[in-house]
Short mmCIF file of C-alpha atoms and ligand atoms in Angstrom, two decimals:
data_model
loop_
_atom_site.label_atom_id
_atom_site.label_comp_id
_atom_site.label_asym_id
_atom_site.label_seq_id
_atom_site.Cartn_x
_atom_site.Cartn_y
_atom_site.Cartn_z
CA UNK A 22 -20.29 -1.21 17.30
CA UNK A 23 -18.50 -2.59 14.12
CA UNK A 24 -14.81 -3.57 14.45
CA UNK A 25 -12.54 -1.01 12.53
CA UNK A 26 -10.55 -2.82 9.07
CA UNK A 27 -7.19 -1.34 10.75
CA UNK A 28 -6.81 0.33 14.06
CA UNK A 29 -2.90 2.02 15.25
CA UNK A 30 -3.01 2.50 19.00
CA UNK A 31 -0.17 4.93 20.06
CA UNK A 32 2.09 3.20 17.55
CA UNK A 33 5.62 4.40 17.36
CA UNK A 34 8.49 2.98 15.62
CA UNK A 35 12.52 4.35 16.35
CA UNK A 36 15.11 2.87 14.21
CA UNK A 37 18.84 2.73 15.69
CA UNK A 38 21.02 4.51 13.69
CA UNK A 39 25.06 3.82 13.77
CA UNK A 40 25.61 7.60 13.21
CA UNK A 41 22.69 9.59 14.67
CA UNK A 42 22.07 7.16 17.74
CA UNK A 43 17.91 6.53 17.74
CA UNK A 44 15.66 8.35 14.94
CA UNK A 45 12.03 8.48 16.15
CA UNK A 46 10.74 7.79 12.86
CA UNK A 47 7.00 7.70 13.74
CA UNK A 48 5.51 9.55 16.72
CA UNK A 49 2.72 7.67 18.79
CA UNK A 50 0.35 7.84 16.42
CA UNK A 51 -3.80 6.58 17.13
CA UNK A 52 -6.59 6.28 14.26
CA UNK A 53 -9.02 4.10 12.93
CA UNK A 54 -9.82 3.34 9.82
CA UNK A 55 -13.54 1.54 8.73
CA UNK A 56 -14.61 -0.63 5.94
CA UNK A 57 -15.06 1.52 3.08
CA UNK A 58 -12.75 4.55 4.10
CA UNK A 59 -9.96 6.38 2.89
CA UNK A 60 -7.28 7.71 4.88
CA UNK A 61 -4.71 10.21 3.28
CA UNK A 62 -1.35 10.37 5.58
CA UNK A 63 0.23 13.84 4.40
CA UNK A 64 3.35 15.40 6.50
CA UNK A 65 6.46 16.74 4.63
CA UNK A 66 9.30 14.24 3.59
CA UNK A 67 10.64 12.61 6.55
CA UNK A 68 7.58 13.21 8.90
CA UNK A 69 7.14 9.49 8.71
CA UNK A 70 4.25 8.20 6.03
CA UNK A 71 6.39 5.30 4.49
CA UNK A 72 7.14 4.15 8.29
CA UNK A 73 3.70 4.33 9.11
CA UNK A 74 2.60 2.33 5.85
CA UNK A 75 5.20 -0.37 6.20
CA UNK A 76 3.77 -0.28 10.15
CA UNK A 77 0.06 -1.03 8.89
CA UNK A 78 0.87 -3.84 6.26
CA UNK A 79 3.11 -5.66 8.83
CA UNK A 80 6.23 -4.95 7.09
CA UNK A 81 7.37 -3.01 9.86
CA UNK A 82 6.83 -3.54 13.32
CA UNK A 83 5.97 -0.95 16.56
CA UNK A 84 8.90 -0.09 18.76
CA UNK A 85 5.57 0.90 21.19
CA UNK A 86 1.64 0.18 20.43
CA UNK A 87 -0.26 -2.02 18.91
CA UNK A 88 -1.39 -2.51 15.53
CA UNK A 89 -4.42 -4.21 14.96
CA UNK A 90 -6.54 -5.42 11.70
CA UNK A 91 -10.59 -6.11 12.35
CA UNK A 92 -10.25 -6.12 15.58
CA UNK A 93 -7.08 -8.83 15.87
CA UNK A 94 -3.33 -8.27 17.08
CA UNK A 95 -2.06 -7.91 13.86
CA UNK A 96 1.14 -6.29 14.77
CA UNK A 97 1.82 -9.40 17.04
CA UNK A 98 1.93 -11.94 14.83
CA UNK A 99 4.87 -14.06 13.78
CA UNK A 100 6.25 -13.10 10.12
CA UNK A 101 4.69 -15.88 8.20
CA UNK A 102 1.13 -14.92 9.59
CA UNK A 103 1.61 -11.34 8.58
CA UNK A 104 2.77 -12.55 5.31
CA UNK A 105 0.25 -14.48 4.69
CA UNK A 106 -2.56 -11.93 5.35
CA UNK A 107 -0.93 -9.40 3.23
CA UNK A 108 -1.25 -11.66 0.15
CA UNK A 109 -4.74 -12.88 0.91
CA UNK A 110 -6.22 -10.00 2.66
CA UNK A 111 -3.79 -6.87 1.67
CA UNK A 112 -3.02 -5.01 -1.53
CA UNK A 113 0.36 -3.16 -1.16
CA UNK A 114 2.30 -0.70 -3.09
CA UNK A 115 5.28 0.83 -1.09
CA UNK A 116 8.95 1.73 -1.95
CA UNK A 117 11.00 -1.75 -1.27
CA UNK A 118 8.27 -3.82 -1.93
CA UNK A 119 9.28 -5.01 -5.45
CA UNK A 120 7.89 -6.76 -7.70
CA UNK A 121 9.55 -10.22 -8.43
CA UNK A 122 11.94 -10.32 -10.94
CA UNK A 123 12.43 -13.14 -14.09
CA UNK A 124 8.50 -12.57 -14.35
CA UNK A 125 7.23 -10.34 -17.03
CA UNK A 126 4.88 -7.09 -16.34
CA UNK A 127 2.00 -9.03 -17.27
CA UNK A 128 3.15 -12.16 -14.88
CA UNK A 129 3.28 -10.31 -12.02
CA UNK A 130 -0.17 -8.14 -12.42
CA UNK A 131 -1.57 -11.88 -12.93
CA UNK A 132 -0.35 -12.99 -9.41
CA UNK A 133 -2.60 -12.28 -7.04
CA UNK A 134 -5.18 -12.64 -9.08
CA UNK A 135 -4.54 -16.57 -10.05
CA UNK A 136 -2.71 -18.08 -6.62
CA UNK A 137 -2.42 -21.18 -8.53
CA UNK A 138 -1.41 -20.55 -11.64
CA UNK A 139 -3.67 -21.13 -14.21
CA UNK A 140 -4.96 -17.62 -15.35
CA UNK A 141 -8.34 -17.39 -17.40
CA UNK A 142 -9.31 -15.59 -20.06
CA UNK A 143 -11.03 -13.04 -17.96
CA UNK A 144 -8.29 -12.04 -15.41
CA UNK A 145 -5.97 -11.89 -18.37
CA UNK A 146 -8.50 -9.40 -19.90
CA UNK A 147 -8.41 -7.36 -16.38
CA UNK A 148 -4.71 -7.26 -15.80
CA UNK A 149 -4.01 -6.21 -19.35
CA UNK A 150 -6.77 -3.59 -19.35
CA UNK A 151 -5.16 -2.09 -16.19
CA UNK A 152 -1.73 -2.15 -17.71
CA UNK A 153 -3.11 -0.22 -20.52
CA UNK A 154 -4.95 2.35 -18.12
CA UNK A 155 -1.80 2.82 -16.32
CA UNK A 156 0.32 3.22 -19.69
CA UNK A 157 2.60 0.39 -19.16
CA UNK A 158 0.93 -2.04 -21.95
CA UNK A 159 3.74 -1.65 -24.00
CA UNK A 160 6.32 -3.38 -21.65
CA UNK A 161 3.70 -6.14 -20.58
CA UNK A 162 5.72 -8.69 -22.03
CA UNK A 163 9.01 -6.96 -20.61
CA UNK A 164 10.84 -9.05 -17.51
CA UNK A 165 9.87 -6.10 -14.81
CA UNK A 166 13.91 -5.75 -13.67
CA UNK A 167 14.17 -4.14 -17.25
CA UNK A 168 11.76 -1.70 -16.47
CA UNK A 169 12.48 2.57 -15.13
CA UNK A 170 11.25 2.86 -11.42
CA UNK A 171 8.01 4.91 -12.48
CA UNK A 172 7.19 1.68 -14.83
CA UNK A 173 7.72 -0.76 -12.01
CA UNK A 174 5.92 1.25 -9.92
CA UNK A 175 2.87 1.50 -12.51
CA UNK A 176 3.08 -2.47 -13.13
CA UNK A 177 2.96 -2.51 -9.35
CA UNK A 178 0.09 -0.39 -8.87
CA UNK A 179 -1.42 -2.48 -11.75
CA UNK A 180 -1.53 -5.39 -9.95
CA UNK A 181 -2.89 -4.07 -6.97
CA UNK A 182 -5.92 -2.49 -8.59
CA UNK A 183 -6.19 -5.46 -10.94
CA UNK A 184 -6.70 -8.03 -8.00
CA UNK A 185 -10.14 -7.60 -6.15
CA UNK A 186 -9.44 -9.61 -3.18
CA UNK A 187 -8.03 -6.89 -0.66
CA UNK A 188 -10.10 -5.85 2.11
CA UNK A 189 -7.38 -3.09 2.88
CA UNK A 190 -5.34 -1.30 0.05
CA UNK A 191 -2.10 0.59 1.10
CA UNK A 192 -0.34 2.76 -1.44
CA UNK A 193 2.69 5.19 -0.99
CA UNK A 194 2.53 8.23 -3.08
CA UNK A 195 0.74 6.19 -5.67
CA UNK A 196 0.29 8.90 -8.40
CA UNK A 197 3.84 10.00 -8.21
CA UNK A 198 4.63 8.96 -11.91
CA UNK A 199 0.87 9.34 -13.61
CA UNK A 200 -0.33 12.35 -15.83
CA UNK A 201 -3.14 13.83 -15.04
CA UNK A 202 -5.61 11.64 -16.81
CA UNK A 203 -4.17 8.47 -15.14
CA UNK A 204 -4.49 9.70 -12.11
CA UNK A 205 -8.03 10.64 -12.54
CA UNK A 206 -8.31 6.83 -13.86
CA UNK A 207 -6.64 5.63 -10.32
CA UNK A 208 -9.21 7.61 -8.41
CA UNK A 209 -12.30 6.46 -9.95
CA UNK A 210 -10.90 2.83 -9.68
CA UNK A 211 -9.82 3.63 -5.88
CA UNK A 212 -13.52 5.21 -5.15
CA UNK A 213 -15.28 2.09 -6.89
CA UNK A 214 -12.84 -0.19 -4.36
CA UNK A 215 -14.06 1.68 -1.49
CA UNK A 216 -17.85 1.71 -2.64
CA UNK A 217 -17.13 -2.05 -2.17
CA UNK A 218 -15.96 -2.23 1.18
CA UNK A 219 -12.20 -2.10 0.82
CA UNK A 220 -10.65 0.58 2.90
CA UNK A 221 -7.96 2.39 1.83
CA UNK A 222 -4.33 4.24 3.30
CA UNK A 223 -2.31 6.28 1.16
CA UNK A 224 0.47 8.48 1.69
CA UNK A 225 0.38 11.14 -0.64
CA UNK A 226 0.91 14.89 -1.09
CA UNK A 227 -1.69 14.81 -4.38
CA UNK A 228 -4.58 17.38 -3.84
CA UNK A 229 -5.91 15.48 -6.94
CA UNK A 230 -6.91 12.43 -4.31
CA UNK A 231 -8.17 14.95 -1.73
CA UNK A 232 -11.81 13.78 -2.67
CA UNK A 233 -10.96 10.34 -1.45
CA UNK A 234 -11.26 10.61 2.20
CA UNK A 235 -10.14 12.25 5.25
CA UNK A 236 -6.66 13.06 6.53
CA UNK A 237 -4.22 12.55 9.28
CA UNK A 238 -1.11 14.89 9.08
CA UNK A 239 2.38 13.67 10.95
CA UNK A 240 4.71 16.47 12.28
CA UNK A 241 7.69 17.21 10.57
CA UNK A 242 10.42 14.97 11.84
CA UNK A 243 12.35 16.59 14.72
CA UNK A 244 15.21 18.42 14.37
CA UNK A 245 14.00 18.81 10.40
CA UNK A 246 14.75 22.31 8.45
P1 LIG B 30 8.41 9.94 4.81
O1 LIG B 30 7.89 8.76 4.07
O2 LIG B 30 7.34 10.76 5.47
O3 LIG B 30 9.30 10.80 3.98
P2 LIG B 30 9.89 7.95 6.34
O4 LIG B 30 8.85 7.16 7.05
O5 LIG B 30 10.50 7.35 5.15
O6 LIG B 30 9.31 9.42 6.04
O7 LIG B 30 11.08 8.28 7.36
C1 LIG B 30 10.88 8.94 8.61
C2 LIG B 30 12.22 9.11 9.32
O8 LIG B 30 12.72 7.82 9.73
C3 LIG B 30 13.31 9.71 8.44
O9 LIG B 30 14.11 10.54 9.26
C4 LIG B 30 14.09 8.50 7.99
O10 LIG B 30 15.43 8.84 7.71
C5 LIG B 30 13.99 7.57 9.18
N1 LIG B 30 14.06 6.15 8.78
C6 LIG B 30 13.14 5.49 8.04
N2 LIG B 30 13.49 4.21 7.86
C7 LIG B 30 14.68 4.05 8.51
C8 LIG B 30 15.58 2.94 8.72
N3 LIG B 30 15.34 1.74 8.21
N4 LIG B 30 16.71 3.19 9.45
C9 LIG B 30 16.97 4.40 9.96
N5 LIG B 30 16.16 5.47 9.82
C10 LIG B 30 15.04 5.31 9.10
MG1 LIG B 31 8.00 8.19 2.04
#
């Protein structure tokens, strides 16, 4: 039997909240996801999905359960572990997770790609042409703290398509601010990552990326019209 990319056993996570004493933000929750696989997280707003993201990238971690990616305690490791896997072994998009500022659009697509600097001719090809499918070529050269949120968060998907390293891709409401012909660009570039063993989680209430995978659908929060 072949270890699952990311596995949530009964994860929950509570935050404590001055004002509304403790918000269950995410119910125990179990899945598994395998190499190659999609998993769509749908619920209405507040049900949980950008808990549960920040949960599987290590950004978060479990009030209760365990977290664990192929096969290992992920969700127990100290910070700069969990750090370090989501920039060799991770491609993230999710709100809060900015890009970093003084660098320009094209910079910060070039990143990941070139840990040490020194970016060749051919990943300065990739990142540019993914800029371009995304629509954000024109503020390339723009310092990314000048930029609207839907930009940033183009630039930021960008340079998580644009870097083929990740072995698992995690992406909150990624079509949000794309037209309809980006976002068909963003699903043929998600299905190719798949088709190459990446596996991917995305929160998203886009019927357009129904064809991606299966789905897993959190409760509305309680208490919630
Ligand atoms: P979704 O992405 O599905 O809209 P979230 O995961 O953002 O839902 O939030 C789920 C619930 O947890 C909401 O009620 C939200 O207010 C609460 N929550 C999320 N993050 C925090 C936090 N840092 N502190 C307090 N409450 C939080
Ligand atoms: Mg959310």
């Amino acid at each position: 039997m072949t270890v699952p990319r990311l596995e949530f056993r009964d994860v929950s996570r509570s935050f404590e909240d001055g004002a509304r004493a403790t918000v269950l933000a995410l119910r125990p929750t179990s899945f598994t996801l395998a190499r190659g696989e999609c998993l769509r997280v749908l619920g209405p707003s507040g049900a949980g999905k950008s808990t549960l993201l920040a949960l599987s990238c290590g950004l978060l971690l479990p009030t209760s359960g365990e977290v664990l990616l192929d096969g290992e305690p992920f969700s127990r490791w100290r910070e700069s572990f969990r750090a370090a896997a989501r920039r060799r072994r991770l491609s993230v998009v999710v709100q809060g997770l900015s890009l970093v500022t003084g660098m320009t659009a094209l910079e910060n697509v070039l990143l990941p790609m070139v840990p040490d600097g020194l970016a060749t001719r051919a990943a300065r090809e990739r990142a540019e042409s993914w800029l371009a499918r995304l629509g954000v070529s024109d503020v390339a050269l723009s310092k990314v703290e000048l930029l609207s949120g839907g930009e940033r968060q183009r630039v930021a998907l960008a340079r998580a398509l644009a870097s083929t390293h990740a072995e698992l891709i995690v992406l909150d409401e990624p079509s949000a601010h794309l037209d309809a012909a980006r976002t068909a660009a963003l699903v043929e570039a998600l299905r190719e990552r798949l088709d190459a063993g990446a596996s991917l989680l995305v929160a998203t209430h886009d019927p357009r990326l129904d064809s991606l995978g299966s789905s897993l659908e959190l409760a509305p929060r309680e208490g919630a019209p």
